[in-house]
């Protein structure tokens, strides 16, 4: 598929699908969140993304189920080579592999060991908030197809929680497949970043690190993810280079789940005699998203 046709396909994706696609392109993890009452619908919308990447899995809450939920049927290339060579040793090995897409929810309520393994925010590539008012288009379109045995008639979103080939993509042809993902990855790797845009990115990182409300989260890993995301966003816009607007968009995806807002007692100006009540009032209700917006407004954008 030529790049222009690929961009046209990408533009047909909804916001949840775009977040999924970016993670598949980068080979990284994503947090997708919404309002509590819409979590079931969001989970099922993720099951119906129109992107074919390979097997999918569902992770449960205890450690054994969580580990098993990451694995799907299939053999690694090494095991396949042993079979071709006639080795019988392979029969004693687990023939499953890690799924390309893993949908895991309620991790804050999961077993402690699961949380230790899965909730290290700095390892999560991006975060994306889906507004329920934007709807769940794939779920709404596919709610009457292929789910007859599992649908709660009183709730059109009450589909089964497992992910399998019988419900993936709602039985529809995907908009993008593995070859398309590989092409987008290659195009992103080749995207150019000028010195001015790179400096803009670094200034955002510096301003975030020095923001008086930030206690932590501006890590070297976050910066590496920032560098990756700006490049992988470019081919989705049909561009061969990174623009300042893509850098600003990337900042809003890379840092919200990472930034920790400081407590009034630990805010930097308290070392110089600031009034605790005034600092507490300044920090009250402040969110990572607001901090990012303040920084983007303060950093000079290259022409």
CSV table of C-alpha atoms in Angstrom, one decimal:
chain,number,residue,atom,x,y,z
A,1,UNK,CA,0.0,0.0,0.0
A,2,UNK,CA,1.4,3.4,-0.9
A,3,UNK,CA,2.0,6.0,1.9
A,4,UNK,CA,-0.9,8.2,0.8
A,5,UNK,CA,-3.4,5.3,0.9
A,6,UNK,CA,-2.0,4.3,4.2
A,7,UNK,CA,-2.6,7.8,5.6
A,8,UNK,CA,-6.2,7.7,4.3
A,9,UNK,CA,-6.7,4.5,6.2
A,10,UNK,CA,-5.3,5.9,9.4
A,11,UNK,CA,-7.6,8.9,9.2
A,12,UNK,CA,-10.6,6.5,9.3
A,13,UNK,CA,-9.5,5.3,12.7
A,14,UNK,CA,-11.2,6.6,15.9
A,15,UNK,CA,-9.2,7.9,18.9
A,16,UNK,CA,-9.0,4.5,20.7
A,17,UNK,CA,-7.8,2.8,17.5
A,18,UNK,CA,-5.1,5.6,17.0
A,19,UNK,CA,-3.8,5.1,20.5
A,20,UNK,CA,-3.6,1.3,19.9
A,21,UNK,CA,-1.9,1.8,16.5
A,22,UNK,CA,0.7,4.1,18.0
A,23,UNK,CA,1.6,1.5,20.6
A,24,UNK,CA,1.8,-1.2,18.0
A,25,UNK,CA,4.0,0.9,15.8
A,26,UNK,CA,6.4,1.6,18.7
A,27,UNK,CA,6.1,-1.8,20.3
A,28,UNK,CA,5.1,-0.2,23.6
A,29,UNK,CA,2.3,-0.1,26.2
A,30,UNK,CA,-0.6,2.3,26.7
A,31,UNK,CA,-3.0,3.4,29.4
A,32,UNK,CA,-6.5,4.1,28.0
A,33,UNK,CA,-8.9,5.5,30.6
A,34,UNK,CA,-12.4,6.9,30.7
A,35,UNK,CA,-15.1,7.6,33.2
A,36,UNK,CA,-15.8,4.7,35.7
A,37,UNK,CA,-19.3,4.0,34.3
A,38,UNK,CA,-17.9,3.6,30.8
A,39,UNK,CA,-15.1,1.2,31.5
A,40,UNK,CA,-17.0,-1.9,30.3
A,41,UNK,CA,-17.8,-0.2,27.0
A,42,UNK,CA,-14.2,1.0,26.6
A,43,UNK,CA,-12.8,-2.5,27.2
A,44,UNK,CA,-15.1,-3.9,24.6
A,45,UNK,CA,-14.3,-1.1,22.2
A,46,UNK,CA,-10.6,-2.0,22.5
A,47,UNK,CA,-11.5,-5.6,21.6
A,48,UNK,CA,-13.1,-4.4,18.4
A,49,UNK,CA,-10.3,-2.2,17.0
A,50,UNK,CA,-10.0,-2.4,13.3
A,51,UNK,CA,-6.3,-3.2,13.4
A,52,UNK,CA,-5.0,-6.7,12.8
A,53,UNK,CA,-1.7,-7.3,14.6
A,54,UNK,CA,-1.9,-10.9,15.6
A,55,UNK,CA,-3.2,-12.8,18.6
A,56,UNK,CA,-4.8,-10.9,21.5
A,57,UNK,CA,-5.1,-11.8,25.2
A,58,UNK,CA,-7.0,-10.8,28.3
A,59,UNK,CA,-5.2,-10.5,31.7
A,60,UNK,CA,-7.1,-11.3,34.9
A,61,UNK,CA,-6.5,-10.2,38.5
A,62,UNK,CA,-4.3,-12.9,40.3
A,63,UNK,CA,-0.7,-13.6,39.4
A,64,UNK,CA,-1.3,-17.0,37.7
A,65,UNK,CA,-4.2,-15.8,35.6
A,66,UNK,CA,-2.4,-12.6,34.8
A,67,UNK,CA,0.6,-14.5,33.5
A,68,UNK,CA,-1.5,-17.0,31.6
A,69,UNK,CA,-3.6,-14.1,30.1
A,70,UNK,CA,-0.5,-12.7,28.4
A,71,UNK,CA,0.1,-16.0,26.5
A,72,UNK,CA,-1.7,-17.2,23.4
A,73,UNK,CA,-1.4,-20.3,21.2
A,74,UNK,CA,1.6,-20.2,18.9
A,75,UNK,CA,5.2,-21.2,18.7
A,76,UNK,CA,8.3,-19.0,18.7
A,77,UNK,CA,10.6,-19.1,15.7
A,78,UNK,CA,13.1,-21.1,17.6
A,79,UNK,CA,10.5,-23.8,18.4
A,80,UNK,CA,9.4,-23.8,14.8
A,81,UNK,CA,12.9,-24.5,13.7
A,82,UNK,CA,13.2,-27.4,16.1
A,83,UNK,CA,10.0,-28.9,14.6
A,84,UNK,CA,11.4,-28.6,11.1
A,85,UNK,CA,14.6,-30.3,12.2
A,86,UNK,CA,12.6,-33.1,13.7
A,87,UNK,CA,13.6,-32.5,17.3
A,88,UNK,CA,11.2,-34.1,19.9
A,89,UNK,CA,12.4,-31.8,22.7
A,90,UNK,CA,9.9,-29.1,21.8
A,91,UNK,CA,7.0,-31.2,23.0
A,92,UNK,CA,8.0,-30.5,26.5
A,93,UNK,CA,7.9,-26.8,26.0
A,94,UNK,CA,4.9,-24.4,26.4
A,95,UNK,CA,4.0,-23.7,22.8
A,96,UNK,CA,2.4,-20.3,23.7
A,97,UNK,CA,3.8,-16.9,23.1
A,98,UNK,CA,3.0,-13.4,24.4
A,99,UNK,CA,0.1,-11.7,22.7
A,100,UNK,CA,0.5,-8.6,20.6
A,101,UNK,CA,-2.4,-6.9,22.3
A,102,UNK,CA,-3.2,-7.4,26.0
A,103,UNK,CA,-6.3,-5.8,27.5
A,104,UNK,CA,-5.9,-5.6,31.3
A,105,UNK,CA,-8.2,-3.6,33.5
A,106,UNK,CA,-8.9,-3.0,37.3
A,107,UNK,CA,-5.2,-3.4,37.9
A,108,UNK,CA,-5.5,-1.1,40.9
A,109,UNK,CA,-7.6,-3.8,42.5
A,110,UNK,CA,-5.4,-6.7,41.4
A,111,UNK,CA,-3.1,-8.9,43.4
A,112,UNK,CA,-0.1,-7.0,44.9
A,113,UNK,CA,2.4,-8.9,42.7
A,114,UNK,CA,0.4,-8.1,39.6
A,115,UNK,CA,0.5,-4.4,40.5
A,116,UNK,CA,4.3,-4.5,41.0
A,117,UNK,CA,4.7,-6.1,37.5
A,118,UNK,CA,2.1,-4.1,35.6
A,119,UNK,CA,1.7,-0.6,37.2
A,120,UNK,CA,5.2,0.9,36.7
A,121,UNK,CA,4.0,4.0,35.0
A,122,UNK,CA,7.4,5.0,33.7
A,123,UNK,CA,7.4,1.9,31.5
A,124,UNK,CA,4.0,2.8,29.9
A,125,UNK,CA,4.5,4.6,26.6
A,126,UNK,CA,1.5,6.9,26.4
A,127,UNK,CA,-1.8,7.5,28.1
A,128,UNK,CA,-5.1,8.4,26.4
A,129,UNK,CA,-8.4,9.6,27.8
A,130,UNK,CA,-11.5,8.6,25.9
A,131,UNK,CA,-14.4,10.9,26.4
A,132,UNK,CA,-17.6,8.8,26.7
A,133,UNK,CA,-19.4,11.6,24.8
A,134,UNK,CA,-17.4,10.7,21.7
A,135,UNK,CA,-19.2,7.3,21.8
A,136,UNK,CA,-17.9,3.8,21.2
A,137,UNK,CA,-18.4,3.5,17.4
A,138,UNK,CA,-17.1,0.0,16.8
A,139,UNK,CA,-19.0,-1.4,19.8
A,140,UNK,CA,-22.2,0.4,18.7
A,141,UNK,CA,-21.8,-0.9,15.1
A,142,UNK,CA,-20.9,-4.5,16.1
A,143,UNK,CA,-23.2,-4.9,19.1
A,144,UNK,CA,-25.6,-6.9,17.1
A,145,UNK,CA,-23.1,-9.1,15.4
A,146,UNK,CA,-21.4,-12.3,16.5
A,147,UNK,CA,-22.3,-11.8,20.2
A,148,UNK,CA,-25.7,-13.4,20.3
A,149,UNK,CA,-24.8,-16.1,23.0
A,150,UNK,CA,-23.1,-13.6,25.3
A,151,UNK,CA,-25.2,-10.4,25.1
A,152,UNK,CA,-27.1,-9.2,28.1
A,153,UNK,CA,-30.3,-8.1,26.4
A,154,UNK,CA,-30.8,-5.3,28.9
A,155,UNK,CA,-27.3,-3.9,28.2
A,156,UNK,CA,-26.1,-3.6,24.6
A,157,UNK,CA,-22.5,-3.2,25.9
A,158,UNK,CA,-22.5,-6.4,28.0
A,159,UNK,CA,-20.3,-8.6,25.7
A,160,UNK,CA,-18.1,-11.4,27.0
A,161,UNK,CA,-14.8,-10.4,28.5
A,162,UNK,CA,-12.5,-12.9,26.7
A,163,UNK,CA,-10.8,-11.9,23.5
A,164,UNK,CA,-10.7,-14.3,20.6
A,165,UNK,CA,-10.7,-14.5,16.8
A,166,UNK,CA,-14.5,-14.9,16.8
A,167,UNK,CA,-15.1,-11.4,18.1
A,168,UNK,CA,-11.9,-9.6,17.1
A,169,UNK,CA,-12.8,-6.7,14.8
A,170,UNK,CA,-16.4,-7.7,15.1
A,171,UNK,CA,-16.0,-10.1,12.2
A,172,UNK,CA,-15.1,-7.2,9.9
A,173,UNK,CA,-12.1,-6.7,7.6
A,174,UNK,CA,-9.4,-4.7,9.5
A,175,UNK,CA,-8.4,-1.3,8.1
A,176,UNK,CA,-4.7,-2.0,8.9
A,177,UNK,CA,-2.7,-5.2,9.1
A,178,UNK,CA,0.8,-6.3,10.3
A,179,UNK,CA,2.5,-5.2,7.1
A,180,UNK,CA,0.9,-1.7,7.4
A,181,UNK,CA,2.2,-1.5,11.0
A,182,UNK,CA,5.7,-2.4,9.9
A,183,UNK,CA,5.6,0.2,7.1
A,184,UNK,CA,4.5,2.9,9.6
A,185,UNK,CA,7.3,1.9,12.0
A,186,UNK,CA,9.9,2.2,9.2
A,187,UNK,CA,8.5,5.6,8.1
A,188,UNK,CA,8.5,6.8,11.7
A,189,UNK,CA,12.1,5.6,12.2
A,190,UNK,CA,13.1,7.6,9.1
A,191,UNK,CA,11.2,10.8,10.0
A,192,UNK,CA,13.5,13.8,10.3
A,193,UNK,CA,13.8,16.0,13.4
A,194,UNK,CA,15.5,19.4,12.8
A,195,UNK,CA,17.8,21.0,15.4
A,196,UNK,CA,15.2,23.6,16.2
A,197,UNK,CA,12.4,21.1,16.8
A,198,UNK,CA,14.8,18.9,18.9
A,199,UNK,CA,15.6,22.0,21.0
A,200,UNK,CA,11.9,22.7,21.4
A,201,UNK,CA,11.4,19.2,22.7
A,202,UNK,CA,14.3,19.5,25.1
A,203,UNK,CA,13.0,22.8,26.4
A,204,UNK,CA,9.7,21.3,27.2
A,205,UNK,CA,11.4,18.5,29.2
A,206,UNK,CA,13.5,21.1,31.1
A,207,UNK,CA,10.5,23.3,31.9
A,208,UNK,CA,8.5,20.3,33.1
A,209,UNK,CA,11.3,19.2,35.3
A,210,UNK,CA,11.7,22.7,36.8
A,211,UNK,CA,8.0,23.4,37.2
A,212,UNK,CA,7.3,24.2,40.9
A,213,UNK,CA,4.3,21.8,41.1
A,214,UNK,CA,6.2,18.8,39.7
A,215,UNK,CA,7.6,16.3,42.3
A,216,UNK,CA,8.8,13.7,39.7
A,217,UNK,CA,8.1,11.8,36.6
A,218,UNK,CA,10.3,13.6,34.1
A,219,UNK,CA,12.6,10.7,33.7
A,220,UNK,CA,15.2,9.6,31.1
A,221,UNK,CA,12.9,6.9,30.0
A,222,UNK,CA,10.1,9.4,29.5
A,223,UNK,CA,12.4,11.5,27.4
A,224,UNK,CA,13.3,8.5,25.2
A,225,UNK,CA,9.6,7.7,24.8
A,226,UNK,CA,9.0,11.4,23.9
A,227,UNK,CA,11.7,11.2,21.2
A,228,UNK,CA,10.1,8.0,19.8
A,229,UNK,CA,6.5,9.3,19.8
A,230,UNK,CA,7.2,12.5,17.9
A,231,UNK,CA,8.7,10.5,15.1
A,232,UNK,CA,6.0,7.9,14.9
A,233,UNK,CA,3.3,10.6,14.8
A,234,UNK,CA,4.8,12.1,11.6
A,235,UNK,CA,3.8,9.3,9.1
A,236,UNK,CA,0.2,9.2,10.6
A,237,UNK,CA,0.0,12.8,9.2
A,238,UNK,CA,1.6,12.0,5.9
A,239,UNK,CA,4.8,13.8,6.9
A,240,UNK,CA,8.4,12.9,6.6
A,241,UNK,CA,9.5,15.3,9.3
A,242,UNK,CA,8.4,16.3,12.8
A,243,UNK,CA,6.6,19.6,13.4
A,244,UNK,CA,6.3,21.6,16.6
A,245,UNK,CA,2.6,20.8,16.8
A,246,UNK,CA,3.4,17.1,16.9
A,247,UNK,CA,5.9,17.7,19.7
A,248,UNK,CA,3.2,19.4,21.7
A,249,UNK,CA,0.7,16.6,21.0
A,250,UNK,CA,3.3,14.0,22.1
A,251,UNK,CA,3.9,15.8,25.4
A,252,UNK,CA,0.2,15.5,26.2
A,253,UNK,CA,0.4,11.8,25.7
A,254,UNK,CA,3.8,11.0,27.3
A,255,UNK,CA,3.6,12.8,30.6
A,256,UNK,CA,0.1,12.9,32.2
A,257,UNK,CA,0.4,9.4,33.7
A,258,UNK,CA,4.0,10.1,34.8
A,259,UNK,CA,3.9,13.5,36.5
A,260,UNK,CA,3.5,13.5,40.2
A,261,UNK,CA,2.2,16.7,41.8
A,262,UNK,CA,4.1,17.8,44.8
A,263,UNK,CA,2.6,18.3,48.3
A,264,UNK,CA,2.5,21.8,49.7
A,265,UNK,CA,5.1,20.9,52.3
A,266,UNK,CA,7.6,19.8,49.7
A,267,UNK,CA,7.0,22.6,47.1
A,268,UNK,CA,10.3,24.3,46.4
A,269,UNK,CA,9.4,27.8,47.5
A,270,UNK,CA,8.8,26.5,51.0
A,271,UNK,CA,12.5,26.5,51.4
A,272,UNK,CA,12.5,30.3,51.1
A,273,UNK,CA,9.7,31.0,53.5
A,274,UNK,CA,6.6,30.8,51.4
A,275,UNK,CA,3.3,30.6,53.3
A,276,UNK,CA,2.1,27.1,53.5
A,277,UNK,CA,-1.6,28.0,53.1
A,278,UNK,CA,-0.9,30.0,50.0
A,279,UNK,CA,1.1,27.2,48.4
A,280,UNK,CA,-1.6,24.7,49.3
A,281,UNK,CA,-4.2,27.0,47.6
A,282,UNK,CA,-2.0,27.2,44.5
A,283,UNK,CA,-1.6,23.4,44.3
A,284,UNK,CA,-5.2,22.6,45.1
A,285,UNK,CA,-6.9,20.8,42.2
A,286,UNK,CA,-3.8,21.1,39.9
A,287,UNK,CA,-3.5,18.2,37.5
A,288,UNK,CA,-0.6,16.9,35.3
A,289,UNK,CA,-2.6,18.0,32.3
A,290,UNK,CA,-2.7,21.6,33.5
A,291,UNK,CA,1.0,21.5,34.3
A,292,UNK,CA,1.7,20.4,30.7
A,293,UNK,CA,-0.5,23.1,29.3
A,294,UNK,CA,1.3,25.8,31.4
A,295,UNK,CA,4.7,24.6,30.1
A,296,UNK,CA,3.6,24.4,26.5
A,297,UNK,CA,2.3,28.0,26.8
A,298,UNK,CA,5.6,29.1,28.3
A,299,UNK,CA,8.1,27.5,25.9
A,300,UNK,CA,8.8,29.4,22.7
A,301,UNK,CA,7.7,27.5,19.6
A,302,UNK,CA,10.1,27.5,16.7
A,303,UNK,CA,9.0,29.0,13.5
